[in-house]
Amino acid sequence: MVAAKYIVGNWKLHGSVQENAVRFAALKAGCQPGDTLAVCVPFPYLAQAQQALQGSAIGWGAQNVSEHAKGAFTGEVSAAMLADFGCGCVIVGHSERRSLYGEDDATVARKAQAVAEAGMMPIVCVGETLSERECGDTAQVVTRQLAAVLADASEELKRGLVVAYEPVWAIGSGRAASEEDVREVHALLRGQLEQAGVIGARLLYGGSVKASNAGTLLNVVNVDGALVGGASLDAEEFLAIAQAARA
Ligand code: PGA
């Protein structure tokens, strides 16, 4: 049996209690048996996700985590706290965290490790900027980013790792990567994972995924799902992506 495609919504810095309630209800109503969906919401709405999605098959998680377990780190949220709360997955190393908040490869690796150790699924994002692509550095950048995570990866991390290839230029631009670009980078990442003994990890594609291109992108070899930003804020659109994943 072919494993269901994993469709993860990244709500980023969006939402309100009222808005979320409507979206959660619509997702619950539209989720079909066999779908594997999850939403990564802002921290204050984790409690709402926990309550609203209880009894549904839709997973939920966070968009960031502290690399530290505890201590004097004002404003941080630890992996154990997220796990305590019932979070299933955490996005780690999103390009916005890397570029706007200075997260380097080593930080991302420590965060991924913390998430896995707490029993959750780290969704580690890798991807090149437009200038890196134009310089022909795509392969080098994504392999360097993934290598940092694999370097001292524990068995837990190897077992639970999900990698999302998100070319930075495709995020929020309305311009998704081409099938060929995705095929090429996913094959590279798959090879790198297998070489490190990580067999069967899910590889997601992210960057301007919407209902109209999801079918094509999800059909590419080695694409096991999608990380969806903007289109995940519209429940109908997100469910249409889930439907494309079924087809
Ligand atoms: P996008 O964002 O779908 O809006 O391009 C994807 C992401 O940043 O995870």
mmCIF file of C-alpha atoms and ligand atoms in Angstrom:
data_model
loop_
_atom_site.group_PDB
_atom_site.id
_atom_site.type_symbol
_atom_site.label_atom_id
_atom_site.label_comp_id
_atom_site.label_asym_id
_atom_site.label_seq_id
_atom_site.Cartn_x
_atom_site.Cartn_y
_atom_site.Cartn_z
ATOM 1 C CA MET A 1 0.000 0.000 0.000
ATOM 2 C CA VAL A 2 1.229 3.476 -0.818
ATOM 3 C CA ALA A 3 1.489 5.649 2.299
ATOM 4 C CA ALA A 4 -0.870 8.608 2.330
ATOM 5 C CA LYS A 5 0.671 11.939 1.439
ATOM 6 C CA TYR A 6 1.289 14.091 4.488
ATOM 7 C CA ILE A 7 -0.215 17.566 4.143
ATOM 8 C CA VAL A 8 0.913 20.064 6.775
ATOM 9 C CA GLY A 9 -0.403 23.597 7.123
ATOM 10 C CA ASN A 10 1.904 26.343 8.367
ATOM 11 C CA TRP A 11 -0.321 29.133 9.606
ATOM 12 C CA LYS A 12 2.663 31.396 10.337
ATOM 13 C CA LEU A 13 1.677 34.580 12.188
ATOM 14 C CA HIS A 14 -2.033 34.428 11.369
ATOM 15 C CA GLY A 15 -5.256 33.696 13.183
ATOM 16 C CA SER A 16 -7.558 34.687 16.013
ATOM 17 C CA VAL A 17 -9.668 32.562 18.322
ATOM 18 C CA GLN A 18 -12.718 33.272 16.241
ATOM 19 C CA GLU A 19 -11.066 32.756 12.869
ATOM 20 C CA ASN A 20 -9.409 29.554 14.036
ATOM 21 C CA ALA A 21 -12.656 28.106 15.366
ATOM 22 C CA VAL A 22 -14.233 28.404 11.928
ATOM 23 C CA ARG A 23 -11.170 26.924 10.225
ATOM 24 C CA PHE A 24 -10.825 24.002 12.647
ATOM 25 C CA ALA A 25 -14.510 23.141 12.246
ATOM 26 C CA ALA A 26 -14.251 23.217 8.458
ATOM 27 C CA LEU A 27 -11.125 21.035 8.476
ATOM 28 C CA LYS A 28 -12.721 18.523 10.813
ATOM 29 C CA ALA A 29 -15.823 18.351 8.654
ATOM 30 C CA GLY A 30 -13.863 17.989 5.414
ATOM 31 C CA CYS A 31 -11.099 15.587 6.470
ATOM 32 C CA GLN A 32 -11.639 12.187 4.832
ATOM 33 C CA PRO A 33 -10.683 8.751 6.160
ATOM 34 C CA GLY A 34 -7.106 8.024 5.170
ATOM 35 C CA ASP A 35 -6.062 11.684 4.983
ATOM 36 C CA THR A 36 -2.962 12.580 6.952
ATOM 37 C CA LEU A 37 -3.281 16.258 7.707
ATOM 38 C CA ALA A 38 -1.708 18.481 10.325
ATOM 39 C CA VAL A 39 -1.663 22.178 11.122
ATOM 40 C CA CYS A 40 1.153 24.109 12.770
ATOM 41 C CA VAL A 41 -0.357 27.036 14.616
ATOM 42 C CA PRO A 42 1.027 29.984 16.639
ATOM 43 C CA PHE A 43 1.836 29.037 20.257
ATOM 44 C CA PRO A 44 -1.172 30.757 21.884
ATOM 45 C CA TYR A 45 -3.541 28.689 19.746
ATOM 46 C CA LEU A 46 -2.124 25.274 20.614
ATOM 47 C CA ALA A 47 -4.722 24.903 23.363
ATOM 48 C CA GLN A 48 -7.457 25.713 20.902
ATOM 49 C CA ALA A 49 -6.074 23.233 18.370
ATOM 50 C CA GLN A 50 -5.883 20.576 21.064
ATOM 51 C CA GLN A 51 -9.523 21.075 21.998
ATOM 52 C CA ALA A 52 -10.952 21.665 18.554
ATOM 53 C CA LEU A 53 -9.191 18.753 16.872
ATOM 54 C CA GLN A 54 -9.726 16.244 19.645
ATOM 55 C CA GLY A 55 -11.234 13.088 18.266
ATOM 56 C CA SER A 56 -10.317 14.001 14.690
ATOM 57 C CA ALA A 57 -7.535 12.518 12.601
ATOM 58 C CA ILE A 58 -5.961 15.944 12.077
ATOM 59 C CA GLY A 59 -2.629 16.405 13.794
ATOM 60 C CA TRP A 60 -1.381 19.709 15.151
ATOM 61 C CA GLY A 61 1.858 21.238 16.187
ATOM 62 C CA ALA A 62 4.068 24.282 16.535
ATOM 63 C CA GLN A 63 6.178 26.359 14.166
ATOM 64 C CA ASN A 64 9.240 26.749 16.341
ATOM 65 C CA VAL A 65 10.804 25.487 19.567
ATOM 66 C CA SER A 66 13.653 26.388 21.867
ATOM 67 C CA GLU A 67 16.890 24.486 21.504
ATOM 68 C CA HIS A 68 17.145 24.591 25.325
ATOM 69 C CA ALA A 69 15.419 22.266 27.752
ATOM 70 C CA LYS A 70 14.893 24.808 30.535
ATOM 71 C CA GLY A 71 16.432 27.820 32.199
ATOM 72 C CA ALA A 72 16.708 31.565 31.905
ATOM 73 C CA PHE A 73 15.528 31.909 28.296
ATOM 74 C CA THR A 74 12.737 34.462 28.483
ATOM 75 C CA GLY A 75 10.122 34.041 25.792
ATOM 76 C CA GLU A 76 11.189 30.554 24.761
ATOM 77 C CA VAL A 77 9.088 27.369 24.644
ATOM 78 C CA SER A 78 10.771 24.006 25.143
ATOM 79 C CA ALA A 79 10.139 20.765 23.286
ATOM 80 C CA ALA A 80 9.107 19.058 26.520
ATOM 81 C CA MET A 81 6.452 21.744 27.066
ATOM 82 C CA LEU A 82 5.051 21.186 23.589
ATOM 83 C CA ALA A 83 5.054 17.421 24.053
ATOM 84 C CA ASP A 84 3.468 17.821 27.487
ATOM 85 C CA PHE A 85 0.652 19.567 25.761
ATOM 86 C CA GLY A 86 0.106 16.880 23.141
ATOM 87 C CA CYS A 87 1.817 18.467 20.137
ATOM 88 C CA GLY A 88 2.629 15.940 17.443
ATOM 89 C CA CYS A 89 4.963 17.872 15.174
ATOM 90 C CA VAL A 90 7.121 20.986 15.109
ATOM 91 C CA ILE A 91 8.447 22.906 12.113
ATOM 92 C CA VAL A 92 12.173 23.501 12.580
ATOM 93 C CA GLY A 93 14.507 25.734 10.593
ATOM 94 C CA HIS A 94 11.908 27.390 8.415
ATOM 95 C CA SER A 95 13.653 29.852 6.093
ATOM 96 C CA GLU A 96 11.904 32.738 7.857
ATOM 97 C CA ARG A 97 13.482 31.603 11.144
ATOM 98 C CA ARG A 98 16.853 31.227 9.461
ATOM 99 C CA SER A 99 16.813 34.594 7.686
ATOM 100 C CA LEU A 100 14.851 36.800 10.126
ATOM 101 C CA TYR A 101 15.914 35.287 13.457
ATOM 102 C CA GLY A 102 19.445 34.208 12.683
ATOM 103 C CA GLU A 103 19.003 30.467 13.099
ATOM 104 C CA ASP A 104 22.056 28.721 11.703
ATOM 105 C CA ASP A 105 22.476 25.071 10.735
ATOM 106 C CA ALA A 106 23.785 24.107 14.173
ATOM 107 C CA THR A 107 20.821 25.715 15.954
ATOM 108 C CA VAL A 108 18.390 24.012 13.612
ATOM 109 C CA ALA A 109 20.088 20.668 14.292
ATOM 110 C CA ARG A 110 19.817 21.158 18.075
ATOM 111 C CA LYS A 111 16.146 22.074 17.745
ATOM 112 C CA ALA A 112 15.403 19.015 15.596
ATOM 113 C CA GLN A 113 17.158 16.852 18.154
ATOM 114 C CA ALA A 114 15.162 18.399 21.018
ATOM 115 C CA VAL A 115 11.876 17.805 19.195
ATOM 116 C CA ALA A 116 12.691 14.156 18.468
ATOM 117 C CA GLU A 117 13.892 13.514 22.009
ATOM 118 C CA ALA A 118 10.587 14.816 23.322
ATOM 119 C CA GLY A 119 8.807 12.239 21.152
ATOM 120 C CA MET A 120 7.480 14.603 18.508
ATOM 121 C CA MET A 121 8.070 14.766 14.770
ATOM 122 C CA PRO A 122 10.495 17.472 13.596
ATOM 123 C CA ILE A 123 9.682 18.879 10.168
ATOM 124 C CA VAL A 124 13.075 20.255 9.173
ATOM 125 C CA CYS A 125 13.026 22.822 6.375
ATOM 126 C CA VAL A 126 15.842 23.174 3.882
ATOM 127 C CA GLY A 127 16.038 25.277 0.745
ATOM 128 C CA GLU A 128 18.123 27.679 -1.278
ATOM 129 C CA THR A 129 17.598 31.398 -1.841
ATOM 130 C CA LEU A 130 17.170 32.772 -5.336
ATOM 131 C CA SER A 131 20.754 34.033 -5.495
ATOM 132 C CA GLU A 132 22.068 30.663 -4.323
ATOM 133 C CA ARG A 133 20.035 28.999 -7.064
ATOM 134 C CA GLU A 134 21.280 31.436 -9.656
ATOM 135 C CA CYS A 135 24.851 30.715 -8.602
ATOM 136 C CA GLY A 136 24.232 26.996 -9.101
ATOM 137 C CA ASP A 137 24.576 26.310 -5.361
ATOM 138 C CA THR A 138 21.212 24.627 -4.718
ATOM 139 C CA ALA A 139 22.611 21.122 -4.187
ATOM 140 C CA GLN A 140 25.404 22.348 -1.976
ATOM 141 C CA VAL A 141 23.089 24.457 0.209
ATOM 142 C CA VAL A 142 20.410 21.840 0.815
ATOM 143 C CA THR A 143 22.908 19.050 1.456
ATOM 144 C CA ARG A 144 24.822 21.260 3.904
ATOM 145 C CA GLN A 145 21.593 22.121 5.756
ATOM 146 C CA LEU A 146 20.518 18.480 5.965
ATOM 147 C CA ALA A 147 24.007 17.242 6.833
ATOM 148 C CA ALA A 148 24.020 19.442 9.936
ATOM 149 C CA VAL A 149 20.854 17.723 11.161
ATOM 150 C CA LEU A 150 22.101 14.231 10.311
ATOM 151 C CA ALA A 151 25.578 14.727 11.778
ATOM 152 C CA ASP A 152 24.893 13.717 15.366
ATOM 153 C CA ALA A 153 21.319 12.547 14.902
ATOM 154 C CA SER A 154 20.039 10.198 17.584
ATOM 155 C CA GLU A 155 18.089 7.082 16.663
ATOM 156 C CA GLU A 156 14.874 8.904 17.703
ATOM 157 C CA LEU A 157 15.636 11.722 15.306
ATOM 158 C CA LYS A 158 16.445 9.327 12.481
ATOM 159 C CA ARG A 159 13.183 7.477 13.076
ATOM 160 C CA GLY A 160 10.921 10.517 13.242
ATOM 161 C CA LEU A 161 12.570 12.917 10.832
ATOM 162 C CA VAL A 162 10.506 14.695 8.186
ATOM 163 C CA VAL A 163 12.336 16.967 5.746
ATOM 164 C CA ALA A 164 10.609 19.747 3.831
ATOM 165 C CA TYR A 165 12.318 21.099 0.740
ATOM 166 C CA GLU A 166 11.237 24.716 0.543
ATOM 167 C CA PRO A 167 13.085 26.817 -2.018
ATOM 168 C CA VAL A 168 13.077 30.284 -0.426
ATOM 169 C CA TRP A 169 12.159 31.979 -3.708
ATOM 170 C CA ALA A 170 9.041 29.817 -3.987
ATOM 171 C CA ILE A 171 7.704 30.661 -0.520
ATOM 172 C CA GLY A 172 4.789 33.064 -0.662
ATOM 173 C CA SER A 173 5.739 34.100 -4.198
ATOM 174 C CA GLY A 174 2.991 32.286 -6.077
ATOM 175 C CA ARG A 175 5.780 30.654 -8.074
ATOM 176 C CA ALA A 176 6.222 27.015 -7.060
ATOM 177 C CA ALA A 177 9.307 25.082 -8.114
ATOM 178 C CA SER A 178 9.000 23.091 -11.322
ATOM 179 C CA GLU A 179 8.433 19.336 -11.231
ATOM 180 C CA GLU A 180 11.937 18.883 -12.533
ATOM 181 C CA ASP A 181 13.526 21.029 -9.833
ATOM 182 C CA VAL A 182 11.575 19.197 -7.154
ATOM 183 C CA ARG A 183 12.446 15.793 -8.582
ATOM 184 C CA GLU A 184 16.118 16.659 -8.690
ATOM 185 C CA VAL A 185 16.393 18.056 -5.157
ATOM 186 C CA HIS A 186 14.209 15.360 -3.601
ATOM 187 C CA ALA A 187 16.312 12.626 -5.228
ATOM 188 C CA LEU A 188 19.404 14.274 -3.801
ATOM 189 C CA LEU A 189 17.905 14.543 -0.303
ATOM 190 C CA ARG A 190 16.611 10.966 -0.450
ATOM 191 C CA GLY A 191 20.073 9.718 -1.333
ATOM 192 C CA GLN A 192 21.641 11.720 1.478
ATOM 193 C CA LEU A 193 19.099 10.417 4.006
ATOM 194 C CA GLU A 194 19.592 6.821 2.949
ATOM 195 C CA GLN A 195 23.328 7.163 3.114
ATOM 196 C CA ALA A 196 22.930 8.291 6.706
ATOM 197 C CA GLY A 197 20.785 5.241 7.433
ATOM 198 C CA VAL A 198 17.511 7.173 7.469
ATOM 199 C CA ILE A 199 15.196 4.951 5.492
ATOM 200 C CA GLY A 200 11.608 5.884 4.720
ATOM 201 C CA ALA A 201 11.707 9.461 6.018
ATOM 202 C CA ARG A 202 8.959 11.627 4.616
ATOM 203 C CA LEU A 203 10.104 14.299 2.189
ATOM 204 C CA LEU A 204 7.700 17.206 1.783
ATOM 205 C CA TYR A 205 7.744 19.960 -0.790
ATOM 206 C CA GLY A 206 6.788 23.501 0.231
ATOM 207 C CA GLY A 207 6.569 26.825 -1.571
ATOM 208 C CA SER A 208 3.406 28.196 -3.178
ATOM 209 C CA VAL A 209 1.553 24.882 -3.027
ATOM 210 C CA LYS A 210 -2.124 25.365 -3.817
ATOM 211 C CA ALA A 211 -5.012 23.210 -4.974
ATOM 212 C CA SER A 212 -4.249 23.869 -8.640
ATOM 213 C CA ASN A 213 -0.628 22.638 -8.543
ATOM 214 C CA ALA A 214 -0.768 20.147 -5.646
ATOM 215 C CA GLY A 215 -1.671 17.153 -7.808
ATOM 216 C CA THR A 216 1.320 17.704 -10.086
ATOM 217 C CA LEU A 217 3.819 18.399 -7.296
ATOM 218 C CA LEU A 218 2.638 15.535 -5.099
ATOM 219 C CA ASN A 219 3.015 13.151 -8.015
ATOM 220 C CA VAL A 220 6.731 13.771 -8.342
ATOM 221 C CA VAL A 221 8.913 10.834 -7.286
ATOM 222 C CA ASN A 222 10.099 11.122 -3.658
ATOM 223 C CA VAL A 223 7.475 13.714 -2.746
ATOM 224 C CA ASP A 224 5.626 12.335 0.259
ATOM 225 C CA GLY A 225 3.593 15.387 1.067
ATOM 226 C CA ALA A 226 3.465 19.159 1.202
ATOM 227 C CA LEU A 227 4.127 21.982 3.639
ATOM 228 C CA VAL A 228 1.531 24.614 2.861
ATOM 229 C CA GLY A 229 1.672 28.224 4.019
ATOM 230 C CA GLY A 230 -0.744 30.756 2.529
ATOM 231 C CA ALA A 231 -3.161 28.189 1.124
ATOM 232 C CA SER A 232 -3.527 26.523 4.532
ATOM 233 C CA LEU A 233 -5.344 29.612 5.851
ATOM 234 C CA ASP A 234 -8.267 28.859 3.573
ATOM 235 C CA ALA A 235 -9.876 25.621 4.774
ATOM 236 C CA GLU A 236 -11.489 24.897 1.431
ATOM 237 C CA GLU A 237 -8.228 25.339 -0.414
ATOM 238 C CA PHE A 238 -6.345 23.230 2.135
ATOM 239 C CA LEU A 239 -8.937 20.465 1.843
ATOM 240 C CA ALA A 240 -8.706 20.675 -1.941
ATOM 241 C CA ILE A 241 -4.959 20.055 -1.597
ATOM 242 C CA ALA A 242 -5.791 17.045 0.580
ATOM 243 C CA GLN A 243 -8.101 15.858 -2.139
ATOM 244 C CA ALA A 244 -5.390 16.248 -4.763
ATOM 245 C CA ALA A 245 -3.153 14.170 -2.493
ATOM 246 C CA ARG A 246 -5.745 11.396 -2.484
ATOM 247 C CA ALA A 247 -5.939 11.367 -6.277
HETATM 248 P P1 PGA B 1 3.630 29.265 1.021
HETATM 249 O O1 PGA B 1 4.556 29.026 2.309
HETATM 250 O O2 PGA B 1 2.812 28.007 0.819
HETATM 251 O O3 PGA B 1 2.761 30.441 1.406
HETATM 252 O O4 PGA B 1 4.515 29.535 -0.114
HETATM 253 C C1 PGA B 1 5.141 27.774 2.572
HETATM 254 C C2 PGA B 1 5.930 27.841 3.845
HETATM 255 O O5 PGA B 1 6.517 28.895 4.131
HETATM 256 O O6 PGA B 1 5.993 26.865 4.602
#
